[in-house]
PDB file of C-alpha atoms in Angstrom:
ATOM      1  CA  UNK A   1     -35.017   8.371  -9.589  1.00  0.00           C
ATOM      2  CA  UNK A   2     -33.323  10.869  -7.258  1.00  0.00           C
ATOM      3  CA  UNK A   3     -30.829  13.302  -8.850  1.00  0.00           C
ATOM      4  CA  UNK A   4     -27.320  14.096  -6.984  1.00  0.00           C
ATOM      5  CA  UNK A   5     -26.684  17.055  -6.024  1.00  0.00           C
ATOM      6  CA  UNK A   6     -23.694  19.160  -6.856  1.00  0.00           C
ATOM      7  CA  UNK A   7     -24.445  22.060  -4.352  1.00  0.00           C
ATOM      8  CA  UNK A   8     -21.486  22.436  -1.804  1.00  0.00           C
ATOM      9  CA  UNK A   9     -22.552  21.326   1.641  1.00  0.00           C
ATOM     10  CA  UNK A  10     -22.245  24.290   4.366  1.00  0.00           C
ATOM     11  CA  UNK A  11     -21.032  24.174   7.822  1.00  0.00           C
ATOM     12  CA  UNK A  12     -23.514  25.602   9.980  1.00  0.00           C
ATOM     13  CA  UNK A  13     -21.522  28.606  12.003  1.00  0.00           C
ATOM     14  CA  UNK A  14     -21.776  29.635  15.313  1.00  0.00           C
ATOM     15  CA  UNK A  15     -21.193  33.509  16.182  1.00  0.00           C
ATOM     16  CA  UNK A  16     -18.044  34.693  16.424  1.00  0.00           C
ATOM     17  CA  UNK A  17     -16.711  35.159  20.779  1.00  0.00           C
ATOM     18  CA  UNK A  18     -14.973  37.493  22.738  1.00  0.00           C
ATOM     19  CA  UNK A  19     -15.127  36.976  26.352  1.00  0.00           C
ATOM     20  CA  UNK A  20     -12.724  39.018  28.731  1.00  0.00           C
ATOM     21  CA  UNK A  21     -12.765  39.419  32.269  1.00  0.00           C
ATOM     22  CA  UNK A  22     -10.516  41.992  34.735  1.00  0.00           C
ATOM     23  CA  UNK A  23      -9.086  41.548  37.645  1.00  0.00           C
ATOM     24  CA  UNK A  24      -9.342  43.750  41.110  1.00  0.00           C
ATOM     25  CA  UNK A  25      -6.737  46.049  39.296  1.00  0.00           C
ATOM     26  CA  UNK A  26      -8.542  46.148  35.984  1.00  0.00           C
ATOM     27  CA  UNK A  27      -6.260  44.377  34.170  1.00  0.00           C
ATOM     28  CA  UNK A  28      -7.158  40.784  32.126  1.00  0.00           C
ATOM     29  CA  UNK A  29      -7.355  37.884  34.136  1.00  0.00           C
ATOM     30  CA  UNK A  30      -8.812  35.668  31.257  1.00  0.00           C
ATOM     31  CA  UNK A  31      -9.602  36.266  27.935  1.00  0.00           C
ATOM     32  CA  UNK A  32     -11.019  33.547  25.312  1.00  0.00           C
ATOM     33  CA  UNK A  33     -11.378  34.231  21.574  1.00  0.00           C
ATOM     34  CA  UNK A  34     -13.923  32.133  19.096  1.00  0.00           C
ATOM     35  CA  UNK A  35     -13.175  33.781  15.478  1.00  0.00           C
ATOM     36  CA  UNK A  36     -13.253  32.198  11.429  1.00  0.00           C
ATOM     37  CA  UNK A  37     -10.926  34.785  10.701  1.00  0.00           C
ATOM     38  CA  UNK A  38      -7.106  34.378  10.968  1.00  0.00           C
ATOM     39  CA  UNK A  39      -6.715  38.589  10.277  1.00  0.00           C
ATOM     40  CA  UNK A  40      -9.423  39.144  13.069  1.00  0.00           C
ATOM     41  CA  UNK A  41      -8.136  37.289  15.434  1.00  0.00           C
ATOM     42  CA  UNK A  42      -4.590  38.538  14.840  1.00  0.00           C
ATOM     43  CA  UNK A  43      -6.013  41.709  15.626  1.00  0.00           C
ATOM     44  CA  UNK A  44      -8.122  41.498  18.401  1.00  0.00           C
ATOM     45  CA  UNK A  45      -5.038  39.650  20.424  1.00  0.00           C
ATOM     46  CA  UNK A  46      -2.581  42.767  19.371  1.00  0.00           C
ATOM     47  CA  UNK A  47      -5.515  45.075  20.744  1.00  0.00           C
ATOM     48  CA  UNK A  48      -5.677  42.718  24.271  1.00  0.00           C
ATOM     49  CA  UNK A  49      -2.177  43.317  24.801  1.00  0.00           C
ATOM     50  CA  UNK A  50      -1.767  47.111  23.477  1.00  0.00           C
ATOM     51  CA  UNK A  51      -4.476  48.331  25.327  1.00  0.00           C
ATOM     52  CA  UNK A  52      -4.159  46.427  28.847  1.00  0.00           C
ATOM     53  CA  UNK A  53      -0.052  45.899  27.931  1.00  0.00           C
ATOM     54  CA  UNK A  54      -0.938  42.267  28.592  1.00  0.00           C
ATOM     55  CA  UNK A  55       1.974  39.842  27.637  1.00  0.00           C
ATOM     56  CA  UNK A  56       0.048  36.400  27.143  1.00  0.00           C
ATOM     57  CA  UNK A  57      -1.987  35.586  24.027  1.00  0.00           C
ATOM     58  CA  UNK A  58      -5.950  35.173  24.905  1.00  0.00           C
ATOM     59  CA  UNK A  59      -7.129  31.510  24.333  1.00  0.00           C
ATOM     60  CA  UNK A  60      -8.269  30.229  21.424  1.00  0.00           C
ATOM     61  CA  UNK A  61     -12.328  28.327  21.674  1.00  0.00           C
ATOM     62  CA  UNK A  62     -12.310  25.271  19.914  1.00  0.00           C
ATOM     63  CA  UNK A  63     -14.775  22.829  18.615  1.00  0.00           C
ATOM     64  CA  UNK A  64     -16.903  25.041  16.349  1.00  0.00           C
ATOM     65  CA  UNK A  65     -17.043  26.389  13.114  1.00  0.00           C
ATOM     66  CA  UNK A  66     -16.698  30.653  14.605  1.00  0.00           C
ATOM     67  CA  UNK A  67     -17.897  33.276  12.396  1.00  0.00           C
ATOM     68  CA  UNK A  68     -15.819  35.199  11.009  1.00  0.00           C
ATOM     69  CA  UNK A  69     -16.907  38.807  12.044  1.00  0.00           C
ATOM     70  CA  UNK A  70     -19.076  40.362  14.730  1.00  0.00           C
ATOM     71  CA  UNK A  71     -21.317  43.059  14.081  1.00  0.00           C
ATOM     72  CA  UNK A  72     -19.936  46.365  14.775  1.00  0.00           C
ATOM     73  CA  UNK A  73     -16.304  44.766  14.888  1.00  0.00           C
ATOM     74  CA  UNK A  74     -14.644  48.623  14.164  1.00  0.00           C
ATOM     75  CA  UNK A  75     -15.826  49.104  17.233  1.00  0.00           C
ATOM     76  CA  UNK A  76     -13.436  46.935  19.276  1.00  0.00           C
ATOM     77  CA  UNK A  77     -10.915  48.589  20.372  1.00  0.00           C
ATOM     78  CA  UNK A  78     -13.052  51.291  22.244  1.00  0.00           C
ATOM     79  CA  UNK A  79     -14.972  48.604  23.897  1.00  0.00           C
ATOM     80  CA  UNK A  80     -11.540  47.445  25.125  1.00  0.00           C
ATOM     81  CA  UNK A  81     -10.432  50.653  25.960  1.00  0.00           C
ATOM     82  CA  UNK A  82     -13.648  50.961  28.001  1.00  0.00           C
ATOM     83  CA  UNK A  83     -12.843  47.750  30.169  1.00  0.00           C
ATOM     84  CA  UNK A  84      -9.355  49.038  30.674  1.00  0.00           C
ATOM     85  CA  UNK A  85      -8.876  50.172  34.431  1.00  0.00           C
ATOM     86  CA  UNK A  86     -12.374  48.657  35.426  1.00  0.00           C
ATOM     87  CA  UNK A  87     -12.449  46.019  38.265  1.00  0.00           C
ATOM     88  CA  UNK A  88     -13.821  42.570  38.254  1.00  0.00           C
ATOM     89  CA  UNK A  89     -16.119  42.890  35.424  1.00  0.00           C
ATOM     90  CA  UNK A  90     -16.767  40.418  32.747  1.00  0.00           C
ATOM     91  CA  UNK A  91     -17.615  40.977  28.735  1.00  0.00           C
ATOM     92  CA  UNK A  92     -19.476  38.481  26.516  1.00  0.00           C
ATOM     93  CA  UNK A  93     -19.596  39.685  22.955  1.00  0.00           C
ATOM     94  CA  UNK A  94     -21.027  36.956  21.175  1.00  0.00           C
ATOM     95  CA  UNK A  95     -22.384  38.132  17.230  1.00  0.00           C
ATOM     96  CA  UNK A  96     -24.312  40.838  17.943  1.00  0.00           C
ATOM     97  CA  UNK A  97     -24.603  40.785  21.662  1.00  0.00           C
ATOM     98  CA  UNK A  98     -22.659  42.005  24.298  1.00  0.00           C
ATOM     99  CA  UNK A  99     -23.343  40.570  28.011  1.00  0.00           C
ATOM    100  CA  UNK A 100     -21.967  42.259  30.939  1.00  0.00           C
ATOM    101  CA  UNK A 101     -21.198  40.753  34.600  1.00  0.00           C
ATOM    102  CA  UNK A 102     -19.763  41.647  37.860  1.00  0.00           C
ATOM    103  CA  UNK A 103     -18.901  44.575  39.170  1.00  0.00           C
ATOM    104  CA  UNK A 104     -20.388  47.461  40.960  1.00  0.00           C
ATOM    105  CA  UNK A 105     -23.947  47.705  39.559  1.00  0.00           C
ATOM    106  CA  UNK A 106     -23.909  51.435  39.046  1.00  0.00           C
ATOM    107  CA  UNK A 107     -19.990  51.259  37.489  1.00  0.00           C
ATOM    108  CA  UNK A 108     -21.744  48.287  34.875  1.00  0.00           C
ATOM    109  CA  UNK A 109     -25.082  50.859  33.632  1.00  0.00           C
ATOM    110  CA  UNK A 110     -22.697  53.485  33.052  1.00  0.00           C
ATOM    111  CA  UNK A 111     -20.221  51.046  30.982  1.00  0.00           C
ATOM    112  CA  UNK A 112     -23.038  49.853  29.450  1.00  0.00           C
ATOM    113  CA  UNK A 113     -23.918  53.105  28.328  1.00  0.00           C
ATOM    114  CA  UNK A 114     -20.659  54.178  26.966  1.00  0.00           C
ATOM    115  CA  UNK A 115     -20.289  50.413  24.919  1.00  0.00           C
ATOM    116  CA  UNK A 116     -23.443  51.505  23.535  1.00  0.00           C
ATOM    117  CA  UNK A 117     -22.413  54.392  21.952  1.00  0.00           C
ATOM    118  CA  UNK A 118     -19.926  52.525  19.769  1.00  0.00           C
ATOM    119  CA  UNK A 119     -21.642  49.509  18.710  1.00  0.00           C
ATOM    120  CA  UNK A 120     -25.138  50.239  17.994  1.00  0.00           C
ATOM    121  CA  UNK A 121     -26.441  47.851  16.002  1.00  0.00           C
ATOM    122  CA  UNK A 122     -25.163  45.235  18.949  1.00  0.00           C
ATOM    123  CA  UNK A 123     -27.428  44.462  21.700  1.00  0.00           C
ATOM    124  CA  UNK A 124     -25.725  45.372  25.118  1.00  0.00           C
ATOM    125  CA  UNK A 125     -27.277  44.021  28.468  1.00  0.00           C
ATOM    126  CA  UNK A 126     -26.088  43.987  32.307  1.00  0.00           C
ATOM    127  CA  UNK A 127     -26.569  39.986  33.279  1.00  0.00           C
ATOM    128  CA  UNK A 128     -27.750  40.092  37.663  1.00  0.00           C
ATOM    129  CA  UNK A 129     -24.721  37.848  38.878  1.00  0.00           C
ATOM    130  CA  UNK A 130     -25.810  34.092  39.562  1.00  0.00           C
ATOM    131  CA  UNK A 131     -25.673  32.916  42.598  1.00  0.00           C
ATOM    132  CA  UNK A 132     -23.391  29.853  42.736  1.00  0.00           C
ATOM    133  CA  UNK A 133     -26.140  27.466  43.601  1.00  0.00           C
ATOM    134  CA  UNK A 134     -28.001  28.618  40.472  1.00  0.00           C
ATOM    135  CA  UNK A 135     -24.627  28.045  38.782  1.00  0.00           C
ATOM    136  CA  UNK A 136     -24.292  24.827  39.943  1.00  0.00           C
ATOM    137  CA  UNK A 137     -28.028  23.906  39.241  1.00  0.00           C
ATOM    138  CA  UNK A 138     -27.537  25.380  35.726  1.00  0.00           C
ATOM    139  CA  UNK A 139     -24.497  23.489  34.982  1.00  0.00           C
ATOM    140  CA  UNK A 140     -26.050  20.532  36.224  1.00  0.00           C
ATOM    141  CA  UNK A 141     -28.972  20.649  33.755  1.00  0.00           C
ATOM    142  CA  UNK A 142     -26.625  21.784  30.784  1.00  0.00           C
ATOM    143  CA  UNK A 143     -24.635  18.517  31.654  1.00  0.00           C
ATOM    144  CA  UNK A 144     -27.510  16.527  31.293  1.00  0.00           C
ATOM    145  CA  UNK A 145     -29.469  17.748  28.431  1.00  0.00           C
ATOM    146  CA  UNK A 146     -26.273  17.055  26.549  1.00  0.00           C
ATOM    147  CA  UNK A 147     -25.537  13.945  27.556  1.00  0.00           C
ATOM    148  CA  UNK A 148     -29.199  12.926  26.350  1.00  0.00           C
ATOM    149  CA  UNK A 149     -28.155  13.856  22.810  1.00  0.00           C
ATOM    150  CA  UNK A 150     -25.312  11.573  22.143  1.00  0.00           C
ATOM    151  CA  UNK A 151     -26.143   8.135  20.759  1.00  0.00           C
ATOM    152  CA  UNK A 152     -25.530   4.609  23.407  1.00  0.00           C
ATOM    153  CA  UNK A 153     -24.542   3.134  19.614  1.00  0.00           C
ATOM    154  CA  UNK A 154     -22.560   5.520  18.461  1.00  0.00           C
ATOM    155  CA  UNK A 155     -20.788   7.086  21.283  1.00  0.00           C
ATOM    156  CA  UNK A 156     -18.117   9.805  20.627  1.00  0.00           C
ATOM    157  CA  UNK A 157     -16.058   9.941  23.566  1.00  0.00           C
ATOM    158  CA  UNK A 158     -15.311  13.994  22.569  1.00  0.00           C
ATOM    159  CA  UNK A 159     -18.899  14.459  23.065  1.00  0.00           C
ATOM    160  CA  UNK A 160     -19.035  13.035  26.410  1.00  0.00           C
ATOM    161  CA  UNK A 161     -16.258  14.943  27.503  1.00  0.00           C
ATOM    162  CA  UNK A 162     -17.141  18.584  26.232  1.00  0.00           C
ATOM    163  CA  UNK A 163     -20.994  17.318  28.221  1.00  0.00           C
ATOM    164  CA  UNK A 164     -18.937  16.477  31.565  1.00  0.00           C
ATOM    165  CA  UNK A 165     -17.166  19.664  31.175  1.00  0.00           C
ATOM    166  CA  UNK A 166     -20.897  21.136  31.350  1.00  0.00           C
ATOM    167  CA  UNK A 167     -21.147  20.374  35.435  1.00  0.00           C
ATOM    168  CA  UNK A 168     -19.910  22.076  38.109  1.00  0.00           C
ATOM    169  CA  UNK A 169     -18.593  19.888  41.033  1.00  0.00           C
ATOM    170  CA  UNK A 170     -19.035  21.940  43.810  1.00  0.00           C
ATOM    171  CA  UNK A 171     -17.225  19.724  46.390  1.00  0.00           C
ATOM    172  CA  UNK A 172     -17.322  21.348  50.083  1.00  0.00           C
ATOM    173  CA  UNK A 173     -13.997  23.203  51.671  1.00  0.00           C
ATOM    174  CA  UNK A 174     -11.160  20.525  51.826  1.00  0.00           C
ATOM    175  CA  UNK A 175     -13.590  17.279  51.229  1.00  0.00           C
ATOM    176  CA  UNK A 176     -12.851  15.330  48.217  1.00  0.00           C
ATOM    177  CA  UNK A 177     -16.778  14.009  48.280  1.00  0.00           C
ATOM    178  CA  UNK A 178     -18.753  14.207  45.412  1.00  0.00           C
ATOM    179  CA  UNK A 179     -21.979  15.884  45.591  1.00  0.00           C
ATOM    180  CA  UNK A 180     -24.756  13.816  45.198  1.00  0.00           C
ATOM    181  CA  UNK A 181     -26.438  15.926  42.736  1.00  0.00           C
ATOM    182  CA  UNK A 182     -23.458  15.121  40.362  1.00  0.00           C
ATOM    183  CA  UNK A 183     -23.667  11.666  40.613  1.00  0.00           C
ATOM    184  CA  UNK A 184     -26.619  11.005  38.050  1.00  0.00           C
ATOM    185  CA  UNK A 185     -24.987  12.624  35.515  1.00  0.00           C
ATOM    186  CA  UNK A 186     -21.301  10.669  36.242  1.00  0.00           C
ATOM    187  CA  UNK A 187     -23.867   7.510  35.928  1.00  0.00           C
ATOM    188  CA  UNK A 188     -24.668   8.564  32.236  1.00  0.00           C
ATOM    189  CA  UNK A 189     -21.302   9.227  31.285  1.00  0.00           C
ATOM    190  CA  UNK A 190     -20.431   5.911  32.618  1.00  0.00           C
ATOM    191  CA  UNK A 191     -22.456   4.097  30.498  1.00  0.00           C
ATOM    192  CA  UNK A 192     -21.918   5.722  27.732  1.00  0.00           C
ATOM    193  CA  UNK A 193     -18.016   4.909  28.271  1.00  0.00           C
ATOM    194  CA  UNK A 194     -18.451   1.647  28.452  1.00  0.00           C
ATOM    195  CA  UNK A 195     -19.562   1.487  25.200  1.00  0.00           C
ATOM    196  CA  UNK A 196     -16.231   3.397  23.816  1.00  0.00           C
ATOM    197  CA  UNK A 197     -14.013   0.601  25.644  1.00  0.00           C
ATOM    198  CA  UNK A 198     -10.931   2.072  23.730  1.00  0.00           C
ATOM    199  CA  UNK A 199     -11.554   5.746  24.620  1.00  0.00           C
ATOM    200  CA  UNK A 200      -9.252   7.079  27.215  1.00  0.00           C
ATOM    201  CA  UNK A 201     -10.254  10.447  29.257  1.00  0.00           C
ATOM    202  CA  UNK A 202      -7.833  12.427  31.842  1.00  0.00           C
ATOM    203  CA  UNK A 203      -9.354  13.989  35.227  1.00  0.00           C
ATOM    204  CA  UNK A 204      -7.872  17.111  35.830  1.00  0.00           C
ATOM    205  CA  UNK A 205      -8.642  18.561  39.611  1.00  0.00           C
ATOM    206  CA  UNK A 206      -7.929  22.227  40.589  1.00  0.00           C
ATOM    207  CA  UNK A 207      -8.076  24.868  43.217  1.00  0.00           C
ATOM    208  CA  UNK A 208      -8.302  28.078  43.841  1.00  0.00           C
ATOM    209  CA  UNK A 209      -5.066  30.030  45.132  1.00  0.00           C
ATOM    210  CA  UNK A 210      -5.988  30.218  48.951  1.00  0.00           C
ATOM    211  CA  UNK A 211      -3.748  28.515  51.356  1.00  0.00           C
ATOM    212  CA  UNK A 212      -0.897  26.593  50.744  1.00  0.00           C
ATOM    213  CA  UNK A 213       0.377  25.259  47.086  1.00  0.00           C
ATOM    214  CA  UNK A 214       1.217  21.766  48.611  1.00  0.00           C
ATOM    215  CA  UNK A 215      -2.274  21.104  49.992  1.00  0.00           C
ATOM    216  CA  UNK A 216      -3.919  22.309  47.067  1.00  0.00           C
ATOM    217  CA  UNK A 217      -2.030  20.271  45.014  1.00  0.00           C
ATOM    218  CA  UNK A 218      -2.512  16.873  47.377  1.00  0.00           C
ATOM    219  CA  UNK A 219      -6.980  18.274  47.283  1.00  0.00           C
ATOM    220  CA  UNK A 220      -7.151  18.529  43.492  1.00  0.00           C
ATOM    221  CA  UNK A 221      -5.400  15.050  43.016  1.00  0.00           C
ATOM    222  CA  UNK A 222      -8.032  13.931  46.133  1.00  0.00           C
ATOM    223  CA  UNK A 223     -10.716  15.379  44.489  1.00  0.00           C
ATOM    224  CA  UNK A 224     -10.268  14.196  40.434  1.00  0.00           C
ATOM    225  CA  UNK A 225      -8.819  10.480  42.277  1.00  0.00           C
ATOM    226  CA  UNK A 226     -12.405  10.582  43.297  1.00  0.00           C
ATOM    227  CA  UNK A 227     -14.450  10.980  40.345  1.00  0.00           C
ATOM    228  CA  UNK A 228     -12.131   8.377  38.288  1.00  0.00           C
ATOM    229  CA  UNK A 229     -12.879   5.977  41.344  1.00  0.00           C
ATOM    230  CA  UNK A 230     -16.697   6.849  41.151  1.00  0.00           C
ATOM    231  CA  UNK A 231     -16.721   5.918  37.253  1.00  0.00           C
ATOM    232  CA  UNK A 232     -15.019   3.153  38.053  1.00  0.00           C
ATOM    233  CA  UNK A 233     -17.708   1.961  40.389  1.00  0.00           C
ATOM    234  CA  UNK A 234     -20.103   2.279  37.962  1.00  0.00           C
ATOM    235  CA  UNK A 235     -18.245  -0.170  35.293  1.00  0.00           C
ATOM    236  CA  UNK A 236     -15.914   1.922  33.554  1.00  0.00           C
ATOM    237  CA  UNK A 237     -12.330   0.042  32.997  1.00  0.00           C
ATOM    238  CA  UNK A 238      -9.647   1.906  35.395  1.00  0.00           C
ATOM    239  CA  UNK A 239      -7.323   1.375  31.704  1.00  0.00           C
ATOM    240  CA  UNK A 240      -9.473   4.413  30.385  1.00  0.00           C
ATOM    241  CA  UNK A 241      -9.010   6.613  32.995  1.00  0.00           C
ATOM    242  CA  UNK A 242      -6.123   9.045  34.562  1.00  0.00           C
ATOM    243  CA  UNK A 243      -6.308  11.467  37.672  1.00  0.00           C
ATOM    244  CA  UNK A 244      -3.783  14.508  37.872  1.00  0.00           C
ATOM    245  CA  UNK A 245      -3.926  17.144  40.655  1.00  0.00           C
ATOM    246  CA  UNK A 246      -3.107  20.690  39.371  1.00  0.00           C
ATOM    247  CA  UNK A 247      -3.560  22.530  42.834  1.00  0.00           C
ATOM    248  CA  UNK A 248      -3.976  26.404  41.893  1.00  0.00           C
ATOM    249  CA  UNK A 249      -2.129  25.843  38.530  1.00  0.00           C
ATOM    250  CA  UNK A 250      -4.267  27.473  35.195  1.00  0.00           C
ATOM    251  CA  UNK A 251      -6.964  29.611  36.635  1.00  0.00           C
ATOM    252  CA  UNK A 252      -9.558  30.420  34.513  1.00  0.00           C
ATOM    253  CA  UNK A 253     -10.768  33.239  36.801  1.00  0.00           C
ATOM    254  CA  UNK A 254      -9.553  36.228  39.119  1.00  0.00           C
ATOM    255  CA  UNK A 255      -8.545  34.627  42.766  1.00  0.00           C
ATOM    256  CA  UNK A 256      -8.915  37.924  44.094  1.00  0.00           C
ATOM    257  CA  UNK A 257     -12.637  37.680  44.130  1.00  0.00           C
ATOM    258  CA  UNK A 258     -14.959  35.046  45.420  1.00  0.00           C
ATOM    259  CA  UNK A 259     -16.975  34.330  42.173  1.00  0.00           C
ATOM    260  CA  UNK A 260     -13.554  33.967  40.251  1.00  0.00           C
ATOM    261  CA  UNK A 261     -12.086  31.598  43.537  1.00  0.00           C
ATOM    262  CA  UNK A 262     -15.283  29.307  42.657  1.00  0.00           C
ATOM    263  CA  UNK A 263     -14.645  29.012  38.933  1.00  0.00           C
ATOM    264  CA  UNK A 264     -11.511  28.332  39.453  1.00  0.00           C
ATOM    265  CA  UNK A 265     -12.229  25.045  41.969  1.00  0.00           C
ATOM    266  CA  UNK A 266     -13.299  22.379  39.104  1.00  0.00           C
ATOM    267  CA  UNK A 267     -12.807  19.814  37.635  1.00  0.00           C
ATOM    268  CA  UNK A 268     -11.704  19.482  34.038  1.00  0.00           C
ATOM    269  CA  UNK A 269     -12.202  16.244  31.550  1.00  0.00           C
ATOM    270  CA  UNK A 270     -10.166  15.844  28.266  1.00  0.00           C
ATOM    271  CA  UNK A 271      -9.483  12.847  26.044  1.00  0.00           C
ATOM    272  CA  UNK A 272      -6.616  11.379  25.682  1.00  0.00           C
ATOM    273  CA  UNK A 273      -4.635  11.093  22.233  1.00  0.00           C
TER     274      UNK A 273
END
């Protein structure tokens, strides 16, 4: 006869996140935070806006259970102070590695070696950038693979959206056309709605700053218009959909470079209360 258990159950964590990236000036242009830790977190965003006299809070990551320390934590502030000043350059300090991006090469070996010197029991690598068809192609492949995990009987309509939010959309200058290589994976997520008849997702479009507001505006409503009207055509009820253009609105990237002007033309899904 089996015996219960009285052991508490334990939330599997994932590591604590710190990812920062500067501008052409050096300064932040994003910055998201993943922490357990309320103290932590208080004090990495006080050491954000000390050190690069930021005035806006970095984001918070949601949906997991964060750790709540990374190794070599005392030795966050210098890291910071390291960034500060250093153009278009991107940190990824996730647990006990630290991932570096952009940049001039030479400028990223030599911050490399400096980061080094204060965390050393943290792993500290310069990342060759990605082209963006290898970040579309990537995306693409993350977007699917998660997709395959989530359960036609049992859908949860977060799920879907956090595995939509995997792809890049890569639509072509001022078309509103959806690439065919998204299309299989807009097909999956289609079905699966249609099993979740009462869950209700928003399409947000964006667009990087070039040009003017109005148009960008008018391309990002295009552009998220078309997806809803693709899942539509695949069976999903209209009800459970919403399109809203946000033109240049909320980057999550630098416009002053190219790589940051391509992150920042997406397309965003959340649910809807």
């Amino acid at each position: 006869m089996p015996v219960e258990s009285n052991a508490p159950v334990t939330m599997e964590t994932t590591p604590a996140m710190l990812s920062l990236t500067t501008d052409g000036a050096g300064a932040v242009a994003q910055c998201q935070i993943g922490v357990g830790d309320q103290g932590l977190l208080s004090t990495i965003q006080s050491k954000v806006k000390e050190i690069f006299a930021a005035t806006q809070d970095c984001t918070l990551a949601s949906g997991s259970n964060y750790a709540a320390t990374f190794t070599d934590q005392a030795g966050l502030a210098g890291v910071l102070a390291l960034l500060k000043g250093v153009p278009n350059v991107s940190l990824d300090w996730v647990g006990d590695k630290i991932t570096l991006k952009g940049g001039d090469a030479a400028q990223l070996d030599q911050l490399m070696g400096s980061i080094k010197t204060l965390v050393p029991n943290t792993e500290v690598v310069v990342e060759a950038p990605v082209t963006q068809e290898q970040s579309v192609s990537n995306s693409l492949t993350a977007a699917q693979d998660a997709l395959a995990t989530i359960d036609t009987n049992q859908v949860d309509i977060h799920a879907v959206s956090s595995a939509l939010n995997l792809q890049i959309i890569n639509f072509a200058t001022a078309s509103h056309q959806i690439p065919d290589a998204n299309n299989a994976i807009l097909d999956k997520a289609a079905a699966l709605m249609k099993n979740v008849k009462d869950a209700k997702l928003t399409v947000s479009g964006y667009t990087d700053s070039t040009g003017n507001a109005d148009s960008n505006k008018a391309l990002s409503q295009r552009r998220a218009q078309a997806v809803v009207d693709y899942l539509v055509s695949q069976g999903v009820d209209a009800a459970q959909l919403t399109a809203v253009g946000h033109g240049a609105d909320n980057p999550v990237a630098d416009n002053a470079t190219e790589e940051g002007r391509f992150k920042n033309r997406r397309i965003e899904f959340s649910v809807n209360p």
